[in-house]
Coordinates of C-alpha atoms in Angstrom, one line a residue:
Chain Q
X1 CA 0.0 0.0 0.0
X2 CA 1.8 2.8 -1.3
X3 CA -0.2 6.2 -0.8
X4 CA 1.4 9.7 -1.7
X5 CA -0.6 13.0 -2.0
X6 CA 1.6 14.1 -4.8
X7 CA -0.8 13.0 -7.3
X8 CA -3.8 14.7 -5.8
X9 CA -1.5 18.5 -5.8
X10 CA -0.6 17.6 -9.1
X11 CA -4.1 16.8 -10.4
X12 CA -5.5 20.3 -8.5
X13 CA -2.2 22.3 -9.8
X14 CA -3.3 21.2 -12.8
X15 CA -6.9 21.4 -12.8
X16 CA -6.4 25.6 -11.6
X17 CA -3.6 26.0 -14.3
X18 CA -6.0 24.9 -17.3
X19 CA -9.1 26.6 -15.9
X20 CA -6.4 30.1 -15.2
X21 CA -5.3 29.6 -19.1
X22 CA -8.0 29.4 -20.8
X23 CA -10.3 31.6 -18.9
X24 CA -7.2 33.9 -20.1
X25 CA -7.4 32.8 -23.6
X26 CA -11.0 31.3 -24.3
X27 CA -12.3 35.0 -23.4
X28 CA -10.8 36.9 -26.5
X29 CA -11.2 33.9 -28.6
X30 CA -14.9 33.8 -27.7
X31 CA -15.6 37.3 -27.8
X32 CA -14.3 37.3 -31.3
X33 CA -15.9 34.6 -32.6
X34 CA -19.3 35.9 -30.8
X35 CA -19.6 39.4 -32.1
X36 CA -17.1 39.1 -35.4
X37 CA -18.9 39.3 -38.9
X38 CA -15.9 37.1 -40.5
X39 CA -17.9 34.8 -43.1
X40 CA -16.0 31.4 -42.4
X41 CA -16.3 32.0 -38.7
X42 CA -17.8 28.4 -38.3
X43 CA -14.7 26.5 -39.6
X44 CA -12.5 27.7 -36.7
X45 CA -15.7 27.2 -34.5
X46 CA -15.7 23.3 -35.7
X47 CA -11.6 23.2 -35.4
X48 CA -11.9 24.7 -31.9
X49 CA -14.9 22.2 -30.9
X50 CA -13.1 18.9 -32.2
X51 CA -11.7 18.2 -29.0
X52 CA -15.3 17.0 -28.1
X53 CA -16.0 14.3 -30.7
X54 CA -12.0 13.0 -30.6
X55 CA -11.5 10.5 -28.1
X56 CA -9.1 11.8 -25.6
X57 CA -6.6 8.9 -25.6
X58 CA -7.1 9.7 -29.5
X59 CA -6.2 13.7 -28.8
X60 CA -3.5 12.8 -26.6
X61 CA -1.8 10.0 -29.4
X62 CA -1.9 13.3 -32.3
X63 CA -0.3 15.4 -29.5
X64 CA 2.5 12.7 -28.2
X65 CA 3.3 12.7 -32.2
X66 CA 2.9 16.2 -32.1
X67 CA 5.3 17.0 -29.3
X68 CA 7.9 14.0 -30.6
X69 CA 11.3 15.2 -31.5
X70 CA 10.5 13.9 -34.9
X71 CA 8.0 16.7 -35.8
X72 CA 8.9 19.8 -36.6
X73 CA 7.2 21.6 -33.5
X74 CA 8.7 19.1 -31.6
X75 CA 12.2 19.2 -32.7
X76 CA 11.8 22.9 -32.9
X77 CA 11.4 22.8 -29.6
X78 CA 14.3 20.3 -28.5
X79 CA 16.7 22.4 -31.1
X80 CA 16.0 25.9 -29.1
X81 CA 14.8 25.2 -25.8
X82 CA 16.2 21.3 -25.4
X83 CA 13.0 20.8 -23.6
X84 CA 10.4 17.5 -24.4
X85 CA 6.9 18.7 -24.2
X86 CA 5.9 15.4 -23.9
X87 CA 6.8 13.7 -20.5
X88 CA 6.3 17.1 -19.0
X89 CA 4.4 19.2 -16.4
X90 CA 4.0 21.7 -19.7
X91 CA 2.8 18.5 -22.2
X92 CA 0.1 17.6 -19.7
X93 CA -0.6 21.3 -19.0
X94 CA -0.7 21.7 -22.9
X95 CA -3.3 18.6 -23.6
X96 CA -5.7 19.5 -21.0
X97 CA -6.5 23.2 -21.9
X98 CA -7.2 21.7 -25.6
X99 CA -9.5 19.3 -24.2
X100 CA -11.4 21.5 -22.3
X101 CA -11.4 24.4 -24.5
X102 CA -14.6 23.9 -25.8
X103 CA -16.3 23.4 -22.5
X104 CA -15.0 26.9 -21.5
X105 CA -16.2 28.2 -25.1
X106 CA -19.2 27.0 -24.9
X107 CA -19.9 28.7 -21.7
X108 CA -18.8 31.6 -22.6
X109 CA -20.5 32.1 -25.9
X110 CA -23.9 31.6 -24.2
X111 CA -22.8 34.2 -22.0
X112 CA -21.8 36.5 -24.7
X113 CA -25.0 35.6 -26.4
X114 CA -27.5 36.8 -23.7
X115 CA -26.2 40.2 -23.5
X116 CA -28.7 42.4 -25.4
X117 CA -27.8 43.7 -28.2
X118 CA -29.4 46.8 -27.8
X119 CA -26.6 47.5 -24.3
X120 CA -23.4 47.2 -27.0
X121 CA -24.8 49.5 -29.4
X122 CA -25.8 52.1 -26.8
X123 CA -21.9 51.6 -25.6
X124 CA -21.0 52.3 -29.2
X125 CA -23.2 55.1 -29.8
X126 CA -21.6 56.6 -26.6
X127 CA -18.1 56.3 -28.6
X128 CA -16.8 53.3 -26.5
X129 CA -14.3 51.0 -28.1
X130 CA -14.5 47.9 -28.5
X131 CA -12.1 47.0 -25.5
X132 CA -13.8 48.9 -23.3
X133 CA -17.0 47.0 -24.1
X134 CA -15.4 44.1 -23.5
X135 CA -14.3 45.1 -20.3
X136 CA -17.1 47.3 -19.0
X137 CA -20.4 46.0 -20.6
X138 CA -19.8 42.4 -21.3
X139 CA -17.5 41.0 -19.0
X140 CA -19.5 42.0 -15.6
X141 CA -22.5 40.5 -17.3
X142 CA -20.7 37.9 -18.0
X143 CA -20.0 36.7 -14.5
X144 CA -22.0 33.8 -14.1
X145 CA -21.1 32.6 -17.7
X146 CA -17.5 33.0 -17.0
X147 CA -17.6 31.0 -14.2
X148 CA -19.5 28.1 -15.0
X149 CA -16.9 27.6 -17.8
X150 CA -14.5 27.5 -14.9
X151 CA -16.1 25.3 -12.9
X152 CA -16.8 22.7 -15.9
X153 CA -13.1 23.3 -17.0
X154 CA -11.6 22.4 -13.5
X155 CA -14.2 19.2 -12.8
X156 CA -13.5 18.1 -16.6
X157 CA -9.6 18.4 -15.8
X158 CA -10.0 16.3 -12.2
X159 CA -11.0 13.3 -14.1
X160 CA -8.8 14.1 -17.0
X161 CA -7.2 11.0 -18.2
X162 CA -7.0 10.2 -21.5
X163 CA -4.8 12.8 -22.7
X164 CA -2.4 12.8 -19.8
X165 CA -1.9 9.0 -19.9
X166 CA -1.0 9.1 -23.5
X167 CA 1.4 12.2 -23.3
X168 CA 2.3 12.1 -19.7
X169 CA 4.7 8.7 -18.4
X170 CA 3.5 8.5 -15.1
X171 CA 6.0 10.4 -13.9
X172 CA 5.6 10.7 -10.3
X173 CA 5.9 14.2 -9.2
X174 CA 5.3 15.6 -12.2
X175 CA 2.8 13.9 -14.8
X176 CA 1.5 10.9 -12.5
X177 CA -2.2 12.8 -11.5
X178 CA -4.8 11.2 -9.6
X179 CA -6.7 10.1 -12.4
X180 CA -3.2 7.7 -13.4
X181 CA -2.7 6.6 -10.0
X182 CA -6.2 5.5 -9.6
X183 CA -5.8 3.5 -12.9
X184 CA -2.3 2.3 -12.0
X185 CA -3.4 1.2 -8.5
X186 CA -7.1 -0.6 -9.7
X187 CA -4.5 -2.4 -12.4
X188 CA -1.9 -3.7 -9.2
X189 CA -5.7 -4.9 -7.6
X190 CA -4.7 -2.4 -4.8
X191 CA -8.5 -1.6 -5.0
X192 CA -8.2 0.1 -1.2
X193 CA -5.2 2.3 -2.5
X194 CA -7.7 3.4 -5.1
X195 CA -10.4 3.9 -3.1
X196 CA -8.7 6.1 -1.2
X197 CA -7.4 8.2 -4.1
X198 CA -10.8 8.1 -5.5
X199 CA -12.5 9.4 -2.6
X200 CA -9.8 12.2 -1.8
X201 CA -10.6 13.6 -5.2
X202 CA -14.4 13.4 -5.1
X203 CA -14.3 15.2 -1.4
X204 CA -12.1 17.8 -3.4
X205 CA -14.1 18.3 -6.1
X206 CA -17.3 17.9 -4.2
X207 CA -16.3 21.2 -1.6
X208 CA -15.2 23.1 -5.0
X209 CA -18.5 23.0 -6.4
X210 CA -20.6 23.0 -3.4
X211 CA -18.9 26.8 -2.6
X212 CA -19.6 27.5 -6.2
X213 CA -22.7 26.5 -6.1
X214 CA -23.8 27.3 -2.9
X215 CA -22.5 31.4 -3.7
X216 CA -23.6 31.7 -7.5
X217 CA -27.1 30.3 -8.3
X218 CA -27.2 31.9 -11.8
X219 CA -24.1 29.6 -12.5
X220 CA -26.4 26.6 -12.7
X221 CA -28.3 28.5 -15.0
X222 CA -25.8 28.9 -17.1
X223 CA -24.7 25.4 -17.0
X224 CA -28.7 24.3 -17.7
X225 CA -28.5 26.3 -20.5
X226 CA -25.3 24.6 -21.9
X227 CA -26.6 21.1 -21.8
Chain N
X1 CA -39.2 26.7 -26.1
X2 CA -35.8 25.8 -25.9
X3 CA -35.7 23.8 -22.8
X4 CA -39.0 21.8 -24.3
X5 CA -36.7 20.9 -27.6
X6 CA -33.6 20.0 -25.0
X7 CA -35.9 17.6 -22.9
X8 CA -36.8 15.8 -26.4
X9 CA -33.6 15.6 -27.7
X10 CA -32.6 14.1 -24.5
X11 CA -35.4 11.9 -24.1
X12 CA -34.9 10.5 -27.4
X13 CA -31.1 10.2 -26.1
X14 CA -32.2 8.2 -23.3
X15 CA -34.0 5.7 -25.2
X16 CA -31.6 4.9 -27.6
X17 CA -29.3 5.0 -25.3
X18 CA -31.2 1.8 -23.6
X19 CA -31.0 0.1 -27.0
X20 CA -27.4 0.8 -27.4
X21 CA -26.8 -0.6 -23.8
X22 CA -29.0 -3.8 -24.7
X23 CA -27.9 -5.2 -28.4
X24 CA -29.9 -7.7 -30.0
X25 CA -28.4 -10.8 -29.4
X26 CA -26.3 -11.8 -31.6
X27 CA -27.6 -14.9 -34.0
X28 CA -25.2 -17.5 -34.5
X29 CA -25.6 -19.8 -37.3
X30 CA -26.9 -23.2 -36.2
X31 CA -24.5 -25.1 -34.3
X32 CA -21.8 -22.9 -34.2
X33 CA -20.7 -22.1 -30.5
X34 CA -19.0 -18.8 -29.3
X35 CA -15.6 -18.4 -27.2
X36 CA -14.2 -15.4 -26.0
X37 CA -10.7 -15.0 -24.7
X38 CA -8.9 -12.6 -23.2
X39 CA -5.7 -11.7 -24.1
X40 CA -2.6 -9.5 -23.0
X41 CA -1.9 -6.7 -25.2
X42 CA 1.6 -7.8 -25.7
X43 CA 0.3 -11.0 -27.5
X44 CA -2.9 -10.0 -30.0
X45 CA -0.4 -10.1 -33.1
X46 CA 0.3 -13.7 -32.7
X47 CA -3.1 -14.4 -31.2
X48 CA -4.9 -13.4 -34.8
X49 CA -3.4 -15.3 -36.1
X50 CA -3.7 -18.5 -34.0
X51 CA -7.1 -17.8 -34.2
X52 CA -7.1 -17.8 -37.9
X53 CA -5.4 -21.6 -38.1
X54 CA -7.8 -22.6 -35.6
X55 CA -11.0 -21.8 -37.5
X56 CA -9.3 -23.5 -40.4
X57 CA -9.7 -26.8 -38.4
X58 CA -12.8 -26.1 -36.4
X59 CA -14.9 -24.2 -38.4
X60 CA -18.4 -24.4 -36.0
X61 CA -16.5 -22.5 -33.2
X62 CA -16.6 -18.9 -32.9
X63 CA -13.5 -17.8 -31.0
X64 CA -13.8 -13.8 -30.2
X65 CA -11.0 -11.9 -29.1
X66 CA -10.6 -8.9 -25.8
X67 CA -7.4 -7.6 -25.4
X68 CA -6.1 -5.2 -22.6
X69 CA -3.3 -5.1 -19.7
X70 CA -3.2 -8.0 -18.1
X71 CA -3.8 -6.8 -15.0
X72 CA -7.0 -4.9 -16.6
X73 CA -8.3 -8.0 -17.8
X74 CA -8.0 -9.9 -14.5
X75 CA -10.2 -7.3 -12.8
X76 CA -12.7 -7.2 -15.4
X77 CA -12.8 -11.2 -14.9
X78 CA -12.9 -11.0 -11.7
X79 CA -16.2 -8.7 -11.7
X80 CA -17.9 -10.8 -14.3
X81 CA -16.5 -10.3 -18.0
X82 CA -17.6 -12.7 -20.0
X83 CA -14.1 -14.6 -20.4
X84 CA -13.5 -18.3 -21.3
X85 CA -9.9 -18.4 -21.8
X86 CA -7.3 -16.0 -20.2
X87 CA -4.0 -15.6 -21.9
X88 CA -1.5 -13.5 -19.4
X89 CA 1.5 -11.6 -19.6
X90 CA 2.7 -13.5 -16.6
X91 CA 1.8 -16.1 -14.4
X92 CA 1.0 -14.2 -11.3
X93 CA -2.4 -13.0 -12.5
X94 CA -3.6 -16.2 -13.9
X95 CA -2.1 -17.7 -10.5
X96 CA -4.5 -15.0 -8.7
X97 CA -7.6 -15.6 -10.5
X98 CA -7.1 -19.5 -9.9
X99 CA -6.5 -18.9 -6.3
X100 CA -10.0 -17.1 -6.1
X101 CA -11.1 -19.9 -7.3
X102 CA -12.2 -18.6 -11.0
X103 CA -10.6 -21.9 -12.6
X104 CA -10.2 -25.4 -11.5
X105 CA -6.4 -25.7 -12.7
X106 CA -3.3 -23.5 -12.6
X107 CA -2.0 -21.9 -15.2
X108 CA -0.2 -23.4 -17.9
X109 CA 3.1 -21.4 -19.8
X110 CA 1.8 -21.0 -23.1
X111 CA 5.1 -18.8 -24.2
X112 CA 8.2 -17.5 -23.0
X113 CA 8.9 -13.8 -23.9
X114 CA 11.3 -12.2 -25.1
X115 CA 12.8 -8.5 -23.5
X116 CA 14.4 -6.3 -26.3
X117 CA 15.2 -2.5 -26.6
X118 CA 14.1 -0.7 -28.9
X119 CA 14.4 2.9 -30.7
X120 CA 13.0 4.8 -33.3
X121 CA 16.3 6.0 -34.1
X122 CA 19.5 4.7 -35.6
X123 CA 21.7 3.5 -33.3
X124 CA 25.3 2.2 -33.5
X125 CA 24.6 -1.6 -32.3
X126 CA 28.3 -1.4 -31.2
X127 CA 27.4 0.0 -27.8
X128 CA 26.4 -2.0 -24.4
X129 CA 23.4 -1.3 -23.4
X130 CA 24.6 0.5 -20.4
X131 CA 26.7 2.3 -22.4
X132 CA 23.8 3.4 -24.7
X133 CA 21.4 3.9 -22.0
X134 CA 24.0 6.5 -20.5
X135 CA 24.8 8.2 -23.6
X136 CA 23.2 12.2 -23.0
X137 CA 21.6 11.8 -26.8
X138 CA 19.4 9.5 -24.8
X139 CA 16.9 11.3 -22.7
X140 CA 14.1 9.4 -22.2
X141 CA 13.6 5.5 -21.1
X142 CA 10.1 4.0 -21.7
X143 CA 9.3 1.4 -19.7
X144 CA 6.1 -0.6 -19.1
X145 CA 4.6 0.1 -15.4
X146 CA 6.6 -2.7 -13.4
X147 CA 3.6 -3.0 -11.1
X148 CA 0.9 -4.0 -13.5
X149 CA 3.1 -5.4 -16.6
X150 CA 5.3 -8.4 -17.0
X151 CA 7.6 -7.2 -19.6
X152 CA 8.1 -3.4 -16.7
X153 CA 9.2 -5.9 -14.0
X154 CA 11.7 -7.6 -16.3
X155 CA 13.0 -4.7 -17.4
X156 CA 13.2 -2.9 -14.1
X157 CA 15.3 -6.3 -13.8
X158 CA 17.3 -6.0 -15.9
X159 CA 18.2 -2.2 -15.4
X160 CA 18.7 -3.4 -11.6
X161 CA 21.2 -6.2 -12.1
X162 CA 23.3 -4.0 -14.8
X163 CA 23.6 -1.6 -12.1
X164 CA 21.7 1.2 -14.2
X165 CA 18.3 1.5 -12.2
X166 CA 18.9 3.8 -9.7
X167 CA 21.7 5.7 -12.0
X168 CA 19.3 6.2 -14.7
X169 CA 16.3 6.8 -12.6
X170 CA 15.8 10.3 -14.3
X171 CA 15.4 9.2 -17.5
X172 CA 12.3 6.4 -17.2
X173 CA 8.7 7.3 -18.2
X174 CA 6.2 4.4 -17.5
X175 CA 3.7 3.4 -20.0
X176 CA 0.5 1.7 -18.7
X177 CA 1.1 -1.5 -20.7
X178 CA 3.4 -2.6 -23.1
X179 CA 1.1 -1.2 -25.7
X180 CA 1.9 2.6 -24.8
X181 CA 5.4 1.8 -24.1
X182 CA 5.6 0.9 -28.4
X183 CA 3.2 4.5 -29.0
X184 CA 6.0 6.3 -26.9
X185 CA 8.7 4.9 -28.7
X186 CA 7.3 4.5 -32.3
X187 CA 6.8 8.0 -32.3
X188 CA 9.8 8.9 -31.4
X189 CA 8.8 11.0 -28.1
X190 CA 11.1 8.1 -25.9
X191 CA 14.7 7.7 -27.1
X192 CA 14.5 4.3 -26.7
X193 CA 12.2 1.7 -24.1
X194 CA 12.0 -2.1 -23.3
X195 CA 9.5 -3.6 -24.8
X196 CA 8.2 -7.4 -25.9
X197 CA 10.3 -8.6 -28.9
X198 CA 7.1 -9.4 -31.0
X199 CA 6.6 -5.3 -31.0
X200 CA 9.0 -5.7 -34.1
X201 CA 6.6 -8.4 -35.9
X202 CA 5.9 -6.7 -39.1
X203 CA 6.5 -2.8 -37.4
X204 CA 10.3 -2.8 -38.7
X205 CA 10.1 0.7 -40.4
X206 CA 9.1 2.2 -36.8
X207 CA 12.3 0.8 -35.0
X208 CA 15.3 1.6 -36.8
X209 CA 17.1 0.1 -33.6
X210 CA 16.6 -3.2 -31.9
X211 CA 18.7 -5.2 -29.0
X212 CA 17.7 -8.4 -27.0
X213 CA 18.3 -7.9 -23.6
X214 CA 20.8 -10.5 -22.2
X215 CA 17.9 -13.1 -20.9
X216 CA 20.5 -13.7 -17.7
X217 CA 19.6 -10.1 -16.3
X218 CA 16.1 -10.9 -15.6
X219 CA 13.8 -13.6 -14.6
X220 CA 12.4 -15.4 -17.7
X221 CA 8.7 -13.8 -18.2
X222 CA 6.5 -17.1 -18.3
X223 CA 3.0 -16.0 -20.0
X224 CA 0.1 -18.5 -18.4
X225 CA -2.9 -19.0 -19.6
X226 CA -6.3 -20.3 -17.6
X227 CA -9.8 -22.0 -18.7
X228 CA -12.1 -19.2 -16.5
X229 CA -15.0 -21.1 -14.5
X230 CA -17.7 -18.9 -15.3
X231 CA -20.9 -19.0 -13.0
X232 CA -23.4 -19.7 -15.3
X233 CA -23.1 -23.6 -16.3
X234 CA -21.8 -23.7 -19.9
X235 CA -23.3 -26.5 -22.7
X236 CA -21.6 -29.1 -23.5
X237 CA -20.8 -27.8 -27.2
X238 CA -19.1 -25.2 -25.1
X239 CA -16.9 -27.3 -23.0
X240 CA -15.5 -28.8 -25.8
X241 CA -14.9 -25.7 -27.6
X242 CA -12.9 -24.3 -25.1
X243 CA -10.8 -27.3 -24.7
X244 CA -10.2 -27.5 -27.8
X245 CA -9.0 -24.4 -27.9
X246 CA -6.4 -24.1 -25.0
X247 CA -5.2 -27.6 -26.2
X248 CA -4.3 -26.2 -29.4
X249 CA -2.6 -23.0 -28.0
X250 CA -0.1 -25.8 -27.2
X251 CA 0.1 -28.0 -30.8
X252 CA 2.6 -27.7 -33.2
X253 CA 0.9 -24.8 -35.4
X254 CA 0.7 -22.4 -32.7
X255 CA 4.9 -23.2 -31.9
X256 CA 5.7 -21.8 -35.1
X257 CA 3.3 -19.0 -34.5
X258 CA 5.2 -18.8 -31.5
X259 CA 8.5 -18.4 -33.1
X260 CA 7.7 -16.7 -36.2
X261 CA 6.7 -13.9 -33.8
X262 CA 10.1 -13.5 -31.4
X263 CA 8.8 -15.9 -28.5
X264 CA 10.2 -18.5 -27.0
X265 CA 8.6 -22.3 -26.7
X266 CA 8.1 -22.9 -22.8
X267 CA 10.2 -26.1 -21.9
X268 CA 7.9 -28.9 -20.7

């Protein structure tokens, strides 16, 4: 019976990394493709949204080929920075922000959606620009929006496994999450190990959400709404 | 109005969803009888085609095919999956099943694997191993997870009695069976890793490299394989399928199987 929290900090280190990135990132992206009039606008909504139909171990094999030195963004990478994303805190890092980018999309483009329309043209008629809209009409109606697209991108990453197990190593310490010792121990038939991993995680995850939902009823409106 | 089209959509989701979950049963042809087996992942190449010879002879049976980890497998047995034959990786999970009591005889060595290193890359074959497993052009080391696969715990073996385990330590990244240990180094994302030498049946363009491990550094990896006892009494056509079967995993056709795909024949 071998039991180590490192794998539980290194599932929630990465579970708040992803959900910090691509809050960062998924915010202009969705903004754009919300209120842009670009005519192929649906082709980079498909590529964004493929991580949902690919199976993640499927995802994670593209990625490991991806990030080999072989390729050319891998050994681009090896060349300057002699780094390997794969086998890293970074690879892992890397795999689960692409597979819950369009959770965090989706969210927010419902959020995006509901803001009338008639509360961005007033802005505009006022001579706002377009970054100050962002940041003072539809952000802070956003909230709710924002946030259940943090919460689904932090629960999806939690049971993340997929992707990490096909680009990770089980290293311990640094790509061995929960998810991979739970797999690793139910495989040794340590079941007890397992359970106890299992339940750390699901009391984790459990107080997350019930603060969340506890504080911010319109979340699970938002999340009704993206069902 | 939207929520009303959601709740349809999802009740029709339901409901198929039940259908998906119960399949027709599948109609076999009169008096053919099905077998399933369940095989390590490290053997399914060889295992086709076994298969293949042995519907040559016995037409009426229909022998189908799981693979997975061993160690994967035995859990699924031992809640219920529908197994009639195990192969294993090793002996010790057959051995555990039987000692549950999920078969009425030990396991029998149906092949003796090989351990060989493998790499994507071109490699001098000059070089020891612990020479080449030193070398700083080689970064990573995949190896199979020791706890859960047969062909790990030889390796960790191996590494151990050349004195490189704890040296090398650094460099390992574990794949969850044998399978991902070939993904990781087919692709070129581990420098080089231990894997089964049947990974090189017919996959010669992926490893430019290859090297059997001296056989003396680890303990010879015995696969066994069990008839399951399954709870539900099976018919007699059945019985003799499955006999049949595991007797022939041990003829002379399945020995040149054997060898054409890098294992050994287990001594009697």
């Amino acid at each position: 019976m071998i039991f180590s929290f490192d794998p539980i900090w290194l599932t929630l280190e990465l579970a708040i990394l992803t959900t910090i990135v691509l809050t960062l990132i998924t915010i202009p992206i969705g903004y754009w493709l919300s209120f842009s009039s670009f005519r192929y606008r649906f082709i980079v909504e498909a590529v964004l949204n493929l991580p949902l139909v690919l199976p993640p171990t499927v995802l994670g094999f593209y990625l490991l080929l991806v990030f080999s030195p072989n390729h050319w963004i891998g050994g681009w990478v090896e060349d300057v920075f002699h780094f390997r994303i794969a086998f890293s805190f970074f690879g892992i890092l890397v795999g689960s922000i692409l597979f819950s980018l369009p959770f965090m999309l989706q969210a927010l483009q419902v959020g995006f959606s509901s803001i009338p329309k008639t509360h961005i043209e007033t802005a505009l008629v006022l001579g706002k620009s377009k970054f100050e809209i962002l940041f003072r009409v539809i952000l802070p109606n956003c909230k709710p929006a924002i946030l259940a697209g943090m919460i689904l991108t932090f629960a999806h990453t939690i049971g993340e496994f997929g992707v990490v197990l096909m680009i990770g190593g089980s290293i311990p310490g640094k790509t061995k999450v929960a998810s991979i010792a739970i797999l690793e121990e139910v495989e040794a038939m340590n079941y007890h190990a397992a359970h106890i991993y299992a339940s750390v995680l699901v009391v984790i995850s459990m107080i997350v959400l019930l603060v969340l939902f506890r504080y911010k009823r319109s979340v699970s409106m938002v999340l009704a709404e993206n069902v | 109005m939207k929520n009303i089209r959601i709740t349809i959509l999802f009740s029709l989701l339901f409901v198929f969803g039940i259908f998906a979950e119960n399949p027709v049963p599948v109609k076999t042809p009169k008096g053919e009888t099905e077998i399933v087996v369940a095989v390590a992942a490290n053997f399914k190449n060889p295992m086709e085609e076994i298969r293949l010879s042995f519907l040559k002879q016995n037409p009426e049976i229909n022998v189908k095919l799981i693979f997975g980890a061993s160690g994967q497998l035995t859990t699924q047995i031992q809640n219920g999956a529908p197994a009639d034959i195990f192969l294993s990786a090793d002996m010790d999970f057959p051995l555990a099943l039987y000692k549950d009591g999920y078969s009425l005889q030990g396991p029998k060595v149906y092949a003796v694997g090989v351990l060989v290193l493998l790499s994507q890359k071109e490699i001098e074959k000059t070089k020891s191993i612990s020479e080449l497993l030193s070398s700083e052009n080689i970064k990573f080391i995949a190896i199979a997870n020791p706890r859960t696969a047969p062909y790990g715990k030889a390796a960790v073996e191996a590494l151990q009695s050349l004195g490189l385990y704890e040296k090398l330590k650094h460099k390992f990244v574990f794949g969850e069976s044998i399978t991902q240990v070939n993904q990781f180094i087919s692709t070129g994302s581990a420098d080089v890793g231990f894997t089964s030498f049947s990974a090189l049946y017919g996959n010669e363009d992926n490893f430019r490299f290859s090297q059997q491990v001296d056989p003396k550094t680890y303990s010879t990896i015995h696969q066994g394989a069990i008839v399951i006892q399954s709870k539900e009494p099976k018919s007699e056509e059945q019985k003799i399928a499955i006999s049949k079967l595991f007797d022939y995993l041990f003829s002379t056709e399945t020995k040149s199987i054997l060898l054409k795909y890098g294992y050994k024949i287990p001594e009697k």
